[in-house]
Coordinates of C-alpha atoms and ligand atoms in Angstrom, one line a residue:
Chain A
M4 CA -2.3 13.9 19.3
N5 CA -5.6 14.4 18.5
S6 CA -5.2 14.4 15.2
I7 CA -4.1 10.5 14.7
F8 CA -6.4 9.4 16.8
G9 CA -8.8 11.5 14.8
H10 CA -12.6 10.5 13.8
H11 CA -13.0 7.7 11.1
T12 CA -16.4 7.6 9.8
I13 CA -15.7 3.9 11.4
H14 CA -15.5 4.9 14.6
Q15 CA -14.4 1.3 16.3
F16 CA -11.5 2.0 14.0
D17 CA -10.4 5.0 16.5
E18 CA -10.7 2.7 19.2
E19 CA -8.5 0.5 18.2
L20 CA -6.1 2.5 17.2
K21 CA -6.5 4.6 20.3
A22 CA -6.1 1.1 22.8
L23 CA -3.0 -0.2 20.2
H24 CA -1.0 2.3 21.0
N25 CA -1.8 2.8 25.0
Q26 CA -0.7 -0.7 24.5
I27 CA 2.4 -0.1 23.3
I28 CA 3.3 2.7 26.1
E29 CA 1.7 0.7 28.6
M30 CA 4.6 -1.7 27.5
G31 CA 7.4 0.4 27.4
E32 CA 6.7 1.3 30.9
L33 CA 7.5 -2.3 31.5
V34 CA 10.2 -2.2 29.9
L35 CA 11.3 0.9 31.2
N36 CA 10.8 -0.3 34.7
Q37 CA 12.3 -3.5 34.3
L38 CA 15.6 -1.1 32.2
C39 CA 15.9 0.9 35.4
L40 CA 15.8 -2.3 38.3
S41 CA 18.4 -4.0 36.2
L42 CA 21.0 -1.6 36.2
E43 CA 20.3 -1.0 40.1
S44 CA 20.8 -4.7 41.5
V45 CA 24.3 -4.2 38.9
K46 CA 25.5 -1.8 41.0
Y47 CA 24.2 -2.8 44.1
M48 CA 24.8 -6.4 43.1
D49 CA 20.5 -7.9 44.7
L50 CA 20.3 -10.8 43.2
S51 CA 16.7 -10.6 44.1
L52 CA 15.5 -7.9 42.9
A53 CA 17.3 -9.4 39.8
Q54 CA 15.4 -12.9 40.1
G55 CA 12.1 -10.7 40.4
I56 CA 13.7 -9.0 36.9
I57 CA 13.7 -12.4 35.1
D58 CA 10.5 -13.1 36.7
R59 CA 8.6 -10.3 35.0
E60 CA 10.1 -11.4 31.5
K61 CA 7.2 -13.3 31.2
V62 CA 4.6 -10.7 31.8
V63 CA 6.8 -8.2 28.9
D64 CA 6.6 -11.1 26.0
E65 CA 2.8 -12.0 27.3
M66 CA 2.6 -8.5 25.8
E67 CA 4.0 -8.3 23.0
V68 CA 1.5 -11.6 22.0
S69 CA -1.9 -9.5 23.3
A70 CA -0.4 -5.9 21.5
D71 CA 0.8 -8.4 18.0
K72 CA -2.4 -9.9 18.1
T73 CA -4.5 -6.6 18.3
I74 CA -1.9 -5.6 15.4
C75 CA -3.3 -8.9 13.5
A76 CA -6.8 -8.3 14.5
I77 CA -6.4 -4.4 13.0
L78 CA -4.9 -5.8 9.5
V79 CA -7.3 -8.2 9.3
R80 CA -10.4 -6.0 9.7
R81 CA -10.3 -2.7 8.5
C82 CA -6.7 -3.0 5.7
P83 CA -5.6 0.4 6.9
K84 CA -4.8 2.7 4.8
G85 CA -2.2 5.9 5.3
S86 CA -0.7 6.3 8.4
D87 CA -2.9 4.2 9.6
L88 CA -0.8 2.1 7.7
R89 CA 2.0 3.4 9.6
Q90 CA 0.9 3.0 12.4
V91 CA 0.0 -0.4 12.8
L92 CA 4.0 -1.5 11.0
S93 CA 5.4 0.8 13.0
A94 CA 4.0 -0.5 15.9
S95 CA 4.5 -4.5 14.9
K96 CA 9.1 -3.4 14.9
I97 CA 8.5 -1.0 18.4
V98 CA 6.8 -3.7 19.4
N99 CA 9.2 -5.8 18.5
C100 CA 11.5 -3.0 20.1
L101 CA 10.6 -3.7 23.6
E102 CA 10.3 -7.4 22.6
Q103 CA 14.1 -7.1 22.5
I104 CA 15.2 -4.4 24.6
G105 CA 13.8 -6.5 27.6
D106 CA 15.8 -9.4 26.7
K107 CA 19.5 -7.5 26.9
V108 CA 17.1 -5.8 30.7
V109 CA 17.1 -9.9 31.0
K110 CA 21.2 -10.6 30.2
L111 CA 21.6 -8.3 33.0
A112 CA 20.1 -9.1 35.4
N113 CA 21.3 -12.9 33.9
F114 CA 24.8 -11.5 35.0
V115 CA 23.8 -10.0 38.5
V116 CA 22.4 -14.0 38.9
L117 CA 25.7 -15.6 37.9
M118 CA 28.0 -13.0 39.8
H119 CA 26.2 -14.8 43.2
T120 CA 26.8 -18.2 41.8
T121 CA 30.4 -18.4 40.7
E122 CA 32.9 -18.6 43.5
Q123 CA 35.7 -15.6 42.8
V124 CA 32.7 -13.0 43.5
N125 CA 34.5 -9.8 43.2
T126 CA 33.3 -6.6 42.1
H127 CA 36.6 -4.6 42.5
Y128 CA 37.7 -6.4 39.2
F129 CA 35.0 -4.2 37.2
S130 CA 35.0 -1.1 35.3
L131 CA 31.7 -0.6 36.8
E132 CA 31.0 3.1 36.4
D133 CA 31.2 2.4 32.8
I134 CA 28.6 0.3 32.7
Y135 CA 26.5 2.6 35.3
R136 CA 27.4 5.4 33.0
L137 CA 26.8 3.6 29.5
G138 CA 23.1 2.8 31.6
G139 CA 22.6 5.5 32.3
V140 CA 22.3 7.2 28.8
S141 CA 20.9 4.0 27.4
T142 CA 17.8 3.8 30.1
E143 CA 17.4 8.2 28.9
I144 CA 17.5 7.2 25.0
V145 CA 14.7 4.7 26.3
Q146 CA 12.8 7.2 28.2
S147 CA 13.0 9.9 25.4
A148 CA 12.0 7.2 22.0
L149 CA 8.8 6.6 24.5
E150 CA 7.4 10.5 25.2
A151 CA 8.3 10.4 21.6
F152 CA 6.6 7.4 21.4
E153 CA 3.0 8.8 23.3
D154 CA 3.1 12.3 22.4
M155 CA 3.2 11.4 19.1
D156 CA 6.5 14.2 19.3
V157 CA 8.2 13.9 16.3
E158 CA 10.4 17.1 17.0
Q159 CA 11.8 14.6 20.6
A160 CA 11.9 11.6 18.6
R161 CA 15.1 13.3 15.8
Q162 CA 16.4 14.9 19.4
V163 CA 16.4 10.5 20.4
V164 CA 18.3 9.7 17.1
Q165 CA 20.7 12.5 17.4
Y166 CA 21.2 12.3 21.1
H167 CA 22.1 8.3 20.7
L168 CA 25.6 8.7 18.6
T169 CA 26.2 10.0 22.4
L170 CA 25.8 6.1 23.8
D171 CA 28.4 4.9 19.8
Q172 CA 31.2 7.5 22.2
E173 CA 30.4 6.3 25.6
F174 CA 30.5 2.4 24.3
Q175 CA 34.0 3.1 22.5
K176 CA 35.0 5.0 25.9
A177 CA 33.9 2.4 28.1
L178 CA 36.2 0.1 26.3
H179 CA 38.9 1.9 25.7
H180 CA 38.7 2.2 29.4
L181 CA 38.7 -1.6 29.6
I182 CA 41.9 -2.1 28.4
D183 CA 43.6 -0.1 29.9
F184 CA 42.4 -1.8 33.1
L185 CA 42.9 -5.3 31.3
Q186 CA 46.8 -4.2 31.1
A187 CA 46.9 -3.3 34.1
E188 CA 46.5 -6.6 35.5
K189 CA 43.1 -5.5 37.6
S190 CA 41.1 -7.7 35.5
N191 CA 41.0 -11.0 34.2
V192 CA 40.2 -12.3 31.3
N193 CA 36.4 -14.0 32.6
N194 CA 35.7 -11.0 33.8
T195 CA 36.7 -8.5 31.1
V196 CA 34.2 -10.7 28.8
S197 CA 31.2 -9.8 31.2
Q198 CA 31.8 -6.4 31.2
V199 CA 32.1 -6.6 27.4
L200 CA 28.9 -8.3 27.0
M201 CA 27.1 -6.1 29.8
M202 CA 27.8 -3.3 27.8
K203 CA 27.2 -4.6 24.6
A204 CA 24.2 -4.8 26.0
L205 CA 23.0 -1.8 27.2
E206 CA 24.5 -1.2 24.1
R207 CA 22.2 -2.5 21.7
I208 CA 19.5 -1.1 24.3
G209 CA 20.1 2.5 22.5
E210 CA 19.7 0.8 19.3
H211 CA 16.5 -0.2 19.6
A212 CA 15.2 2.4 21.4
R213 CA 16.8 5.0 18.2
Q214 CA 15.0 2.8 15.8
I215 CA 11.8 3.3 17.9
A216 CA 12.2 7.2 17.1
E217 CA 12.9 6.6 14.2
L218 CA 9.2 4.6 13.3
V219 CA 7.9 7.3 15.6
I220 CA 9.3 9.8 12.6
Y221 CA 8.3 7.7 9.8
Q222 CA 4.9 6.5 11.0
L223 CA 4.7 10.3 11.3
E224 CA 5.9 11.6 8.3
G225 CA 6.4 8.5 6.1
Q226 CA 10.0 8.6 5.9
E227 CA 11.8 5.0 5.4
P228 CA 13.8 4.9 8.4
T229 CA 17.2 5.4 7.2
H230 CA 20.0 2.1 7.8
H231 CA 22.8 3.4 9.9
L232 CA 26.2 2.0 9.0
P233 CA 27.9 1.6 13.0
D234 CA 30.7 4.6 12.6
L235 CA 34.1 4.0 11.7
V236 CA 36.1 5.0 14.5
E237 CA 39.9 4.4 12.8
D238 CA 41.8 3.9 15.1
F239 CA 40.6 1.5 17.5
P240 CA 40.0 -1.7 15.5
V241 CA 37.5 -3.4 18.2
D242 CA 34.4 -1.5 17.6
G243 CA 32.7 -3.6 16.0
L244 CA 31.6 -6.6 18.7
Chain B
M142 CA -25.8 5.8 -8.9
H143 CA -28.5 3.8 -10.9
L144 CA -29.7 6.6 -12.8
N145 CA -25.4 6.4 -14.6
A146 CA -25.5 2.9 -15.0
T147 CA -29.2 2.8 -16.7
T148 CA -27.9 6.2 -18.5
T149 CA -25.0 4.3 -19.8
Y150 CA -26.5 1.0 -20.5
N151 CA -29.0 2.5 -22.8
S152 CA -26.3 4.2 -24.5
M153 CA -24.5 1.2 -25.3
Q154 CA -27.5 -0.2 -26.8
T155 CA -28.0 2.9 -29.5
D156 CA -24.9 3.1 -29.5
M157 CA -25.0 -0.8 -31.3
S158 CA -28.3 -0.1 -32.8
A159 CA -26.0 2.9 -34.4
I160 CA -23.4 0.3 -35.9
D161 CA -26.3 -2.6 -37.4
L162 CA -27.3 0.6 -39.5
T163 CA -23.6 2.1 -40.8
L164 CA -22.5 -1.2 -41.3
P165 CA -20.1 -2.5 -42.9
S166 CA -18.4 0.1 -44.5
S167 CA -14.5 0.3 -44.0
S168 CA -14.5 3.6 -45.4
L169 CA -15.1 3.9 -41.8
F170 CA -12.4 3.2 -40.1
N171 CA -10.5 6.3 -39.9
F172 CA -7.1 4.2 -38.4
Q173 CA -6.2 0.4 -38.8
I174 CA -7.1 -2.3 -36.9
S175 CA -4.7 -4.5 -36.6
R176 CA -4.9 -8.3 -34.9
D177 CA -1.5 -8.0 -34.3
R178 CA -0.8 -4.5 -33.3
D179 CA 3.0 -4.2 -33.2
N180 CA 3.4 -3.0 -29.6
D181 CA 6.7 -1.5 -30.0
L182 CA 6.3 1.4 -32.1
V183 CA 4.9 3.4 -28.7
A184 CA 8.0 4.2 -27.7
F185 CA 7.3 3.6 -24.1
G186 CA 7.0 6.1 -21.9
L187 CA 4.5 7.7 -23.8
P188 CA 1.4 9.2 -22.2
R189 CA -1.4 6.3 -24.1
M190 CA -4.5 8.4 -23.2
Q191 CA -4.2 12.0 -22.4
C192 CA -6.4 14.9 -20.5
A193 CA -5.7 18.7 -20.8
N194 CA -8.0 20.5 -19.0
V195 CA -11.2 18.6 -19.6
S196 CA -14.3 19.8 -17.9
V197 CA -17.9 17.8 -18.5
Y198 CA -21.4 19.2 -17.6
Y199 CA -24.4 18.5 -17.2
D200 CA -26.2 21.1 -18.5
S201 CA -24.7 23.9 -16.1
K202 CA -24.1 21.0 -13.2
L203 CA -20.4 21.1 -13.7
A204 CA -19.5 16.9 -13.8
V205 CA -15.4 17.4 -13.8
D206 CA -13.3 20.0 -13.6
D207 CA -10.0 20.8 -15.4
V208 CA -8.7 17.8 -15.0
N209 CA -5.1 16.7 -16.7
L210 CA -3.8 13.4 -16.6
K211 CA -2.0 11.3 -18.6
I212 CA -3.3 7.4 -18.6
L213 CA -0.1 5.5 -19.5
R214 CA 0.5 2.1 -21.8
N215 CA 0.5 -1.0 -19.9
E216 CA -0.4 -0.1 -16.3
V217 CA -4.1 0.1 -14.8
L218 CA -4.5 3.7 -13.7
A219 CA -7.9 2.6 -10.8
L220 CA -9.8 6.0 -9.9
I221 CA -11.0 6.0 -6.6
G222 CA -13.5 9.0 -4.5
P223 CA -17.1 9.5 -3.4
S224 CA -19.6 9.0 -4.6
G225 CA -20.4 11.5 -7.6
C226 CA -17.7 13.1 -8.2
G227 CA -16.8 12.4 -11.6
K228 CA -14.9 9.2 -12.6
S229 CA -17.8 7.1 -14.8
T230 CA -18.2 10.7 -16.1
L231 CA -14.7 11.0 -17.0
L232 CA -14.1 7.1 -18.1
R233 CA -17.1 7.7 -20.0
C234 CA -15.2 10.8 -22.3
L235 CA -11.9 9.0 -23.0
N236 CA -14.0 6.5 -25.5
R237 CA -17.1 9.2 -25.9
M238 CA -19.9 7.6 -24.7
N239 CA -20.7 11.2 -23.4
D240 CA -22.2 12.0 -26.2
T241 CA -25.0 9.9 -26.1
I242 CA -25.8 11.6 -23.1
Q243 CA -28.3 14.8 -23.0
G244 CA -26.9 18.0 -22.2
C245 CA -23.6 16.9 -21.5
R246 CA -20.6 19.0 -22.9
V247 CA -17.4 17.9 -23.0
S248 CA -14.2 20.9 -23.3
G249 CA -9.9 20.8 -23.3
K250 CA -8.6 17.9 -25.4
I251 CA -8.2 14.3 -24.6
T252 CA -5.8 12.5 -26.8
L253 CA -5.2 8.4 -27.7
D254 CA -1.8 8.2 -29.2
D255 CA -1.7 12.0 -29.9
Q256 CA -4.8 12.3 -32.2
D257 CA -7.7 14.6 -31.0
I258 CA -10.8 12.0 -30.1
Y259 CA -12.7 15.3 -29.9
A260 CA -11.8 15.8 -33.9
S261 CA -14.7 16.6 -35.8
D262 CA -12.9 14.0 -38.3
M263 CA -12.3 10.9 -35.3
D264 CA -15.7 8.3 -36.4
V265 CA -16.5 6.7 -32.5
V266 CA -17.2 3.2 -33.7
P267 CA -14.0 2.6 -34.2
L268 CA -12.5 4.7 -31.1
R269 CA -15.1 1.9 -29.5
V270 CA -13.5 -0.2 -30.1
R271 CA -9.9 1.0 -29.5
V272 CA -11.2 1.2 -26.7
G273 CA -13.8 -0.1 -24.9
M274 CA -15.9 -0.3 -21.6
V275 CA -16.8 -2.9 -19.3
F276 CA -20.0 -1.9 -17.4
Q277 CA -20.6 -2.2 -14.1
K278 CA -23.9 -4.1 -14.3
P279 CA -23.2 -7.0 -16.7
N280 CA -24.9 -5.6 -20.1
P281 CA -24.7 -9.5 -22.8
F282 CA -26.5 -8.6 -26.1
P283 CA -30.1 -11.4 -25.4
K284 CA -28.0 -13.3 -27.7
S285 CA -26.1 -16.5 -27.8
I286 CA -22.1 -16.5 -25.4
Y287 CA -21.0 -17.3 -29.6
D288 CA -22.7 -14.1 -31.3
N289 CA -22.3 -12.5 -28.2
I290 CA -18.3 -12.7 -29.1
A291 CA -18.4 -12.4 -32.7
M292 CA -20.4 -9.6 -34.0
A293 CA -17.8 -7.1 -32.9
P294 CA -15.4 -8.9 -35.1
R295 CA -17.9 -9.2 -37.5
L296 CA -19.0 -6.2 -37.5
H297 CA -15.0 -4.7 -37.9
G298 CA -14.3 -7.9 -40.0
L299 CA -11.5 -8.9 -38.1
A300 CA -12.0 -12.6 -39.5
S301 CA -13.7 -14.2 -43.1
T302 CA -14.1 -17.6 -42.3
K303 CA -15.8 -19.3 -39.0
A304 CA -13.0 -21.2 -37.6
E305 CA -11.3 -17.2 -38.2
F306 CA -14.9 -16.7 -35.8
D307 CA -13.9 -19.3 -33.7
E308 CA -11.0 -19.1 -32.6
I309 CA -11.4 -15.4 -31.8
V310 CA -14.3 -16.2 -29.6
E311 CA -12.8 -19.3 -28.0
T312 CA -9.2 -17.0 -27.1
S313 CA -11.5 -14.5 -26.0
L314 CA -13.6 -16.4 -23.8
R315 CA -9.7 -18.8 -22.7
R316 CA -7.7 -14.8 -21.0
A317 CA -11.6 -13.9 -19.7
G318 CA -11.2 -17.1 -17.5
L319 CA -14.5 -18.3 -18.4
W320 CA -13.7 -21.4 -21.6
D321 CA -13.9 -24.1 -19.6
E322 CA -17.9 -22.7 -17.6
V323 CA -19.3 -22.9 -21.6
K324 CA -17.4 -24.1 -23.5
D325 CA -19.9 -26.9 -24.1
R326 CA -22.5 -24.2 -24.6
L327 CA -21.7 -21.8 -26.5
K328 CA -25.2 -21.3 -28.4
Q329 CA -27.5 -21.2 -25.4
A330 CA -27.4 -17.7 -24.7
G331 CA -25.5 -15.1 -22.9
T332 CA -28.3 -13.6 -20.7
G333 CA -28.4 -17.0 -19.4
L334 CA -25.6 -16.6 -17.5
S335 CA -24.2 -16.3 -13.9
G336 CA -23.9 -12.4 -13.2
G337 CA -19.8 -13.1 -12.5
Q338 CA -19.8 -15.4 -15.8
Q339 CA -21.7 -12.4 -17.8
Q340 CA -19.4 -10.3 -16.9
R341 CA -16.4 -11.7 -17.8
L342 CA -18.5 -12.8 -21.1
C343 CA -18.5 -8.8 -21.3
I344 CA -15.0 -7.8 -21.0
A345 CA -14.4 -11.4 -23.3
R346 CA -16.9 -9.4 -26.1
T347 CA -14.8 -6.3 -25.0
I348 CA -11.1 -8.2 -25.6
A349 CA -12.0 -9.7 -28.6
V350 CA -11.9 -6.8 -31.1
N351 CA -8.5 -6.0 -29.8
P352 CA -9.0 -2.6 -28.0
E353 CA -5.8 -0.8 -27.2
V354 CA -7.8 1.1 -23.7
I355 CA -10.3 -0.8 -21.6
L356 CA -12.6 1.6 -19.5
M357 CA -14.0 -0.6 -17.0
D358 CA -16.2 1.2 -14.2
E359 CA -17.0 -1.1 -11.4
P360 CA -16.6 -4.3 -13.2
C361 CA -16.7 -6.2 -10.2
S362 CA -19.6 -4.3 -7.7
A363 CA -22.1 -7.6 -8.2
L364 CA -19.7 -10.4 -8.1
D365 CA -18.5 -12.7 -4.9
P366 CA -14.6 -12.5 -3.8
I367 CA -14.4 -15.8 -6.2
A368 CA -15.4 -14.8 -9.9
T369 CA -13.7 -11.2 -8.7
A370 CA -10.9 -12.5 -7.8
K371 CA -10.7 -13.9 -11.4
I372 CA -11.5 -10.9 -12.9
E373 CA -9.0 -9.2 -11.1
Q374 CA -6.4 -12.1 -12.2
L375 CA -7.6 -11.3 -16.0
I376 CA -7.1 -7.4 -15.4
D377 CA -4.0 -8.9 -14.1
E378 CA -2.9 -10.4 -17.3
L379 CA -4.5 -8.0 -19.8
R380 CA -2.6 -5.3 -18.1
K381 CA 0.7 -6.9 -20.5
Q382 CA -1.3 -6.4 -23.6
Y383 CA -3.3 -3.7 -23.4
T384 CA -3.9 0.2 -21.4
I385 CA -6.5 -0.4 -18.7
V386 CA -8.1 2.8 -16.8
I387 CA -10.5 0.4 -13.9
V388 CA -13.8 2.4 -12.0
T389 CA -13.7 1.7 -8.5
H390 CA -15.5 1.9 -4.9
S391 CA -12.8 -0.6 -3.3
M392 CA -10.0 0.5 -2.0
Q393 CA -8.0 -3.0 -1.6
Q394 CA -9.8 -3.4 -5.0
A395 CA -7.6 0.1 -6.3
A396 CA -4.8 -1.4 -3.8
R397 CA -4.4 -5.0 -5.7
V398 CA -4.6 -3.6 -9.9
S399 CA -4.0 -0.9 -10.8
Q400 CA 0.1 0.4 -10.5
R401 CA -1.3 4.0 -10.0
T402 CA -4.1 5.5 -8.9
A403 CA -6.4 8.8 -9.2
F404 CA -8.4 10.6 -6.0
F405 CA -11.1 12.3 -7.3
H406 CA -13.2 15.2 -6.1
L407 CA -16.0 17.0 -6.5
G408 CA -14.9 16.5 -9.9
K409 CA -11.1 17.4 -9.3
I410 CA -8.5 15.5 -9.4
I411 CA -6.7 16.0 -6.2
E412 CA -3.8 13.2 -6.6
V413 CA -2.7 10.9 -8.8
G414 CA 0.6 9.1 -7.7
A415 CA 1.8 5.1 -7.6
T416 CA -0.7 2.7 -6.6
E417 CA 2.0 2.3 -2.9
K418 CA 2.7 5.5 -2.2
I419 CA -1.5 6.8 -2.9
F420 CA -1.7 4.4 0.9
T421 CA 0.5 3.9 2.3
N422 CA 1.6 7.8 1.7
P423 CA -0.7 10.0 0.0
S424 CA 1.1 14.3 -0.7
E425 CA -2.2 15.4 -0.2
E426 CA -4.5 15.9 3.3
L427 CA -7.8 15.1 1.2
T428 CA -6.2 11.3 -0.3
E429 CA -5.7 10.8 3.5
R430 CA -8.6 11.8 4.5
Y431 CA -10.5 9.5 2.0
I432 CA -8.4 6.0 1.9
T433 CA -8.4 6.1 5.7
G434 CA -11.9 6.5 6.2
H435 CA -11.8 10.2 8.2
F436 CA -14.4 11.4 5.5
G437 CA -16.8 14.0 5.2
Ligands
ATP534 N1 -26.5 11.9 -17.3 C1 -26.6 13.1 -16.1 N2 -27.9 14.2 -16.7 C2 -27.2 15.2 -15.3 N3 -26.4 14.9 -14.3 C3 -25.6 13.6 -14.2 C4 -25.4 12.6 -15.3 N4 -23.8 12.1 -15.4 C5 -24.1 12.5 -13.9 N5 -24.4 13.4 -13.4 C6 -24.3 14.2 -12.8 O1 -22.4 14.4 -12.5 C7 -22.3 14.3 -11.3 C8 -20.6 13.3 -11.7 O2 -21.3 11.8 -12.1 P1 -19.8 10.5 -11.5 O3 -20.9 9.3 -12.1 O4 -19.4 11.1 -12.7 O5 -19.9 9.9 -10.0 P2 -19.2 9.1 -9.9 O6 -17.5 9.7 -9.8 O7 -19.1 7.8 -11.3 O8 -19.8 8.1 -8.7 P3 -20.4 6.8 -8.7 O9 -19.3 6.4 -7.6 O10 -21.4 6.8 -7.1 O11 -20.4 6.4 -9.7 C9 -22.1 14.0 -10.2 O12 -22.9 15.0 -8.7 C10 -24.0 13.2 -11.4 O13 -25.1 13.8 -10.2
MG535 MG1 -20.3 5.5 -11.8

């Protein structure tokens, strides 16, 4: 950790890089917190909690703008090279990933608000365990990716990339359940669509967290992130929604 | 650094007077200097110049330590590294500018298209036509702008009629991006130009003899950003036809103009590679420390 902010001949540059790192940690903490709360708001259909999350999205956006400014200033003032350049490039992309996670979190919260404003509020029609399980995995991935970033831990980053595969499996499993649910006429089309959208949001959140982990690896080792094609699940055409 | 600039400047002057004394003799040339060199004759990918186990001593002081380096055709190769690491010394070896420095000893082998440039039968005058040099400090001759350009081609018999000389002068000045600024005062002294203009004049002078390799030692260190940009643009254009080795203290400049970069430290080459790679993800810790400003 110390080594990445080792001493530049220009000390102020060390400070700027450290400040950028901390800015991202702070943004990450807020986004992770929003994610946890959104899952709770879904669980308890808690309207005020959901509205709080939507309000706080402004703060996430402000943090993104502020991090972008820091990045821009470093690029202009320091023309970073080598690992410094990789740090700034990664930072810029990670901020973007966090902002995307924030957006998806708001989608989840919006859903709670929607449930309260429509007549047919009935969570009975949802297979909520699937949402919780998927949410649990996503949260873990986000948390672990942020830890890998905070400690600049390449091993942990690799584990995140690996662990992300679980999320795909959970997503597929949840889809199967949902279809069963629908076929048994325990759910209606409206609810099913809502549920798929929520599941997809959680799946995207995990995907953004995986990207964060890959950017940590890039920053530390200079290895370009790979672009994964989604694994084809042979017998299941619904994959790739 | 100041010392170096003065030394090279003096040695340049010595060379020019040497040329004055021995000219004009076509027997001087060991090889042909043609105005339209057929680039296709040299296979792509073969190094234009090659240093093998090159070491340079100033008396007993080792300044360049066992350097191996290939310089590819049509590339701009940047040499970077901390002050005193031997960049200028190595650069001067490439056209034997070191010959005139007292106590300077070069060992190892340097070839230009497989010809050993330190071979006993190698004549340095045509060598320095094939491998031209632009110095840190612009050093126009105390003559007219026209003569600054026309002198070397005249010396080497590259043209005979006035029209031919006019053409060389105009083309060289145009390529150096200076023509429009000086076309109405070609008879005025080259020393009366601004620093940036003088530097472009020196570049024009260098390319007037149609060299194959151009060596540049911090060519922009005294120039403003616009003049620097013009020279960088020129370097990029020249690359299509020539091979360029540039020593620069500006890593931004190295990143902007070169395709490959070599990092020197204490007389040794630490790393050579694609410029992008060197500046984003160098292989050597020492390079990383230098480019990120963690040095010393
Ligand atoms: N004419 C000379 N006589 C004795 N020593 C010299 C001479 N020229 C250079 N040196 C020494 O050789 C070493 C390499 O010098 P050189 O000029 O090649 O360095 P450089 O990398 O070009 O440095 P800079 O970036 O400051 O121009 C230095 O230690 C220098 O003091
Ligand atoms: Mg030098």
